Amino acid sequence: MLLLVGFIIATLINVILSTLKSVITVKGGKVVASIVNAISYGFNTIVIKSISNVELWIAIVVTVAANLVGVYIALTIIKKFEKEKLWKITVSVASEDFDGLKKDLHAEHLHYIKYETNYDKYKVLDIFSNNKEESKKIKKLISNYKVKYTITENQGSL
């Protein structure tokens, strides 16, 4: 029984580490990705070694359950530690709706840049969102108007 409990815990930790490894390899720096990969593959060896002492059907059930729970846990951990990002929402709005949208943006204390265009039918502006709360406000505001928009994550750093 102790072997089974150890296998379950090791498998769950392995799944969490593997998920973290995948995300950090893509989003993180070289050094951190190397360290997390080394830890993950090292821990994976423990799971592989212990699997030989567990029946196949138990190993399959534990692996499936650990993946369902472990990936969720790992992605929740990553979400908690993610920094807020600056998002730029470029909006094309019908000229007749532009003043109303501007008024709504001011009322919500949202920042934007208006672009001069020589196209009378539409006006273009970039709205900036610093966090999820602002993004929700922006989404709600622009849904009141006939707009087309694109969203860009500002990733630059100096």
Short mmCIF file of N, CA, C and O in Angstrom, two decimals, residues 6-59:
data_model
loop_
_atom_site.label_atom_id
_atom_site.label_comp_id
_atom_site.label_asym_id
_atom_site.label_seq_id
_atom_site.Cartn_x
_atom_site.Cartn_y
_atom_site.Cartn_z
N GLY A 6 3.12 6.07 -2.68
CA GLY A 6 4.34 6.72 -3.18
C GLY A 6 4.32 6.90 -4.68
O GLY A 6 4.71 7.94 -5.21
N PHE A 7 3.83 5.88 -5.39
CA PHE A 7 3.72 5.95 -6.85
C PHE A 7 2.73 7.04 -7.27
O PHE A 7 2.99 7.81 -8.20
N ILE A 8 1.60 7.12 -6.60
CA ILE A 8 0.59 8.15 -6.91
C ILE A 8 1.18 9.54 -6.71
O ILE A 8 1.06 10.41 -7.59
N ILE A 9 1.82 9.77 -5.60
CA ILE A 9 2.41 11.08 -5.30
C ILE A 9 3.51 11.41 -6.30
O ILE A 9 3.57 12.52 -6.84
N ALA A 10 4.38 10.44 -6.57
CA ALA A 10 5.48 10.66 -7.52
C ALA A 10 4.95 10.96 -8.92
O ALA A 10 5.47 11.84 -9.62
N THR A 11 3.89 10.27 -9.33
CA THR A 11 3.32 10.49 -10.66
C THR A 11 2.70 11.88 -10.75
O THR A 11 2.88 12.59 -11.75
N LEU A 12 1.99 12.29 -9.71
CA LEU A 12 1.39 13.62 -9.69
C LEU A 12 2.47 14.71 -9.75
O LEU A 12 2.38 15.65 -10.55
N ILE A 13 3.50 14.56 -8.96
CA ILE A 13 4.62 15.52 -8.99
C ILE A 13 5.28 15.53 -10.36
O ILE A 13 5.62 16.59 -10.89
N ASN A 14 5.44 14.36 -10.94
CA ASN A 14 6.05 14.25 -12.27
C ASN A 14 5.24 15.01 -13.32
O ASN A 14 5.80 15.71 -14.16
N VAL A 15 3.92 14.86 -13.28
CA VAL A 15 3.06 15.55 -14.24
C VAL A 15 3.16 17.07 -14.05
O VAL A 15 3.27 17.83 -15.02
N ILE A 16 3.13 17.51 -12.81
CA ILE A 16 3.24 18.95 -12.53
C ILE A 16 4.58 19.47 -13.05
O ILE A 16 4.63 20.50 -13.74
N LEU A 17 5.66 18.77 -12.74
CA LEU A 17 6.98 19.19 -13.21
C LEU A 17 7.08 19.18 -14.73
O LEU A 17 7.65 20.09 -15.34
N SER A 18 6.51 18.16 -15.36
CA SER A 18 6.55 18.08 -16.83
C SER A 18 5.79 19.23 -17.47
O SER A 18 6.22 19.78 -18.49
N THR A 19 4.65 19.59 -16.90
CA THR A 19 3.86 20.71 -17.43
C THR A 19 4.61 22.01 -17.24
O THR A 19 4.71 22.83 -18.17
N LEU A 20 5.15 22.22 -16.05
CA LEU A 20 5.96 23.42 -15.79
C LEU A 20 7.14 23.48 -16.75
O LEU A 20 7.46 24.53 -17.30
N LYS A 21 7.78 22.33 -16.96
CA LYS A 21 8.92 22.25 -17.88
C LYS A 21 8.53 22.71 -19.28
O LYS A 21 9.23 23.50 -19.90
N SER A 22 7.41 22.23 -19.75
CA SER A 22 6.96 22.59 -21.10
C SER A 22 6.71 24.09 -21.23
O SER A 22 7.16 24.72 -22.19
N VAL A 23 6.01 24.66 -20.27
CA VAL A 23 5.69 26.09 -20.33
C VAL A 23 6.95 26.93 -20.16
O VAL A 23 7.17 27.89 -20.90
N ILE A 24 7.79 26.58 -19.22
CA ILE A 24 9.00 27.36 -18.95
C ILE A 24 9.99 27.26 -20.11
O ILE A 24 10.68 28.22 -20.42
N THR A 25 10.04 26.10 -20.76
CA THR A 25 10.93 25.95 -21.91
C THR A 25 10.53 26.93 -23.01
O THR A 25 11.38 27.50 -23.69
N VAL A 26 9.23 27.15 -23.19
CA VAL A 26 8.75 28.06 -24.22
C VAL A 26 8.83 29.51 -23.77
O VAL A 26 9.29 30.38 -24.51
N LYS A 27 8.41 29.80 -22.54
CA LYS A 27 8.29 31.19 -22.10
C LYS A 27 9.47 31.70 -21.28
O LYS A 27 9.64 32.90 -21.13
N GLY A 28 10.26 30.82 -20.71
CA GLY A 28 11.30 31.23 -19.79
C GLY A 28 12.65 31.43 -20.45
O GLY A 28 12.82 31.26 -21.65
N GLY A 29 13.62 31.78 -19.63
CA GLY A 29 14.97 31.96 -20.10
C GLY A 29 15.70 30.62 -20.21
O GLY A 29 15.22 29.58 -19.75
N LYS A 30 16.86 30.65 -20.83
CA LYS A 30 17.63 29.43 -21.08
C LYS A 30 18.06 28.73 -19.80
O LYS A 30 17.97 27.51 -19.68
N VAL A 31 18.53 29.49 -18.83
CA VAL A 31 19.05 28.90 -17.59
C VAL A 31 17.92 28.25 -16.80
O VAL A 31 18.03 27.09 -16.38
N VAL A 32 16.82 28.98 -16.62
CA VAL A 32 15.70 28.43 -15.85
C VAL A 32 15.12 27.21 -16.56
O VAL A 32 14.81 26.20 -15.93
N ALA A 33 14.99 27.28 -17.89
CA ALA A 33 14.47 26.15 -18.65
C ALA A 33 15.38 24.93 -18.50
O ALA A 33 14.90 23.80 -18.35
N SER A 34 16.68 25.14 -18.53
CA SER A 34 17.63 24.03 -18.36
C SER A 34 17.49 23.38 -16.99
O SER A 34 17.48 22.14 -16.87
N ILE A 35 17.38 24.19 -15.96
CA ILE A 35 17.25 23.67 -14.59
C ILE A 35 15.96 22.89 -14.43
O ILE A 35 15.95 21.77 -13.91
N VAL A 36 14.84 23.46 -14.89
CA VAL A 36 13.55 22.79 -14.76
C VAL A 36 13.53 21.50 -15.57
O VAL A 36 12.99 20.48 -15.12
N ASN A 37 14.12 21.50 -16.76
CA ASN A 37 14.21 20.27 -17.56
C ASN A 37 15.00 19.20 -16.83
O ASN A 37 14.60 18.03 -16.82
N ALA A 38 16.13 19.58 -16.25
CA ALA A 38 16.96 18.61 -15.53
C ALA A 38 16.21 18.00 -14.35
O ALA A 38 16.22 16.77 -14.15
N ILE A 39 15.52 18.84 -13.59
CA ILE A 39 14.74 18.35 -12.45
C ILE A 39 13.61 17.44 -12.93
O ILE A 39 13.39 16.36 -12.38
N SER A 40 12.91 17.87 -13.96
CA SER A 40 11.78 17.10 -14.47
C SER A 40 12.22 15.72 -14.97
O SER A 40 11.61 14.71 -14.63
N TYR A 41 13.26 15.69 -15.79
CA TYR A 41 13.72 14.39 -16.31
C TYR A 41 14.32 13.52 -15.21
O TYR A 41 14.17 12.30 -15.23
N GLY A 42 14.95 14.15 -14.25
CA GLY A 42 15.47 13.37 -13.11
C GLY A 42 14.35 12.76 -12.30
O GLY A 42 14.41 11.58 -11.93
N PHE A 43 13.30 13.51 -12.05
CA PHE A 43 12.16 13.00 -11.30
C PHE A 43 11.42 11.94 -12.11
O PHE A 43 10.91 10.96 -11.55
N ASN A 44 11.38 12.11 -13.42
CA ASN A 44 10.74 11.14 -14.30
C ASN A 44 11.41 9.76 -14.15
O ASN A 44 10.75 8.73 -14.23
N THR A 45 12.69 9.75 -13.91
CA THR A 45 13.42 8.50 -13.70
C THR A 45 12.89 7.76 -12.48
O THR A 45 12.76 6.53 -12.48
N ILE A 46 12.56 8.51 -11.43
CA ILE A 46 11.99 7.90 -10.21
C ILE A 46 10.67 7.21 -10.54
O ILE A 46 10.42 6.08 -10.12
N VAL A 47 9.84 7.89 -11.31
CA VAL A 47 8.53 7.33 -11.67
C VAL A 47 8.71 6.09 -12.54
O VAL A 47 8.06 5.06 -12.31
N ILE A 48 9.60 6.15 -13.51
CA ILE A 48 9.83 5.00 -14.39
C ILE A 48 10.34 3.81 -13.57
O ILE A 48 9.91 2.68 -13.77
N LYS A 49 11.25 4.07 -12.65
CA LYS A 49 11.79 3.01 -11.82
C LYS A 49 10.70 2.39 -10.93
O LYS A 49 10.63 1.17 -10.78
N SER A 50 9.81 3.22 -10.38
CA SER A 50 8.79 2.69 -9.48
C SER A 50 7.63 2.02 -10.22
O SER A 50 6.92 1.21 -9.64
N ILE A 51 7.47 2.33 -11.49
CA ILE A 51 6.36 1.74 -12.27
C ILE A 51 6.53 0.23 -12.42
O ILE A 51 5.55 -0.50 -12.55
N SER A 52 7.76 -0.24 -12.36
CA SER A 52 8.00 -1.67 -12.52
C SER A 52 7.45 -2.47 -11.35
O SER A 52 7.24 -3.68 -11.46
N ASN A 53 7.17 -1.83 -10.23
CA ASN A 53 6.64 -2.51 -9.05
C ASN A 53 5.13 -2.38 -8.91
O ASN A 53 4.56 -2.79 -7.92
N VAL A 54 4.47 -1.79 -9.92
CA VAL A 54 3.03 -1.57 -9.86
C VAL A 54 2.38 -2.28 -11.04
O VAL A 54 2.94 -2.30 -12.14
N GLU A 55 1.19 -2.82 -10.84
CA GLU A 55 0.48 -3.48 -11.92
C GLU A 55 0.15 -2.48 -13.02
O GLU A 55 -0.09 -1.30 -12.76
N LEU A 56 0.11 -2.97 -14.27
CA LEU A 56 -0.11 -2.11 -15.43
C LEU A 56 -1.40 -1.32 -15.33
O LEU A 56 -1.41 -0.11 -15.56
N TRP A 57 -2.50 -1.94 -14.97
CA TRP A 57 -3.79 -1.23 -14.93
C TRP A 57 -3.77 -0.13 -13.88
O TRP A 57 -4.35 0.94 -14.09
N ILE A 58 -3.09 -0.36 -12.77
CA ILE A 58 -2.97 0.67 -11.74
C ILE A 58 -2.12 1.82 -12.26
O ILE A 58 -2.45 2.99 -12.07
N ALA A 59 -1.04 1.50 -12.95
CA ALA A 59 -0.16 2.54 -13.51
C ALA A 59 -0.93 3.41 -14.51
O ALA A 59 -0.77 4.64 -14.52
#
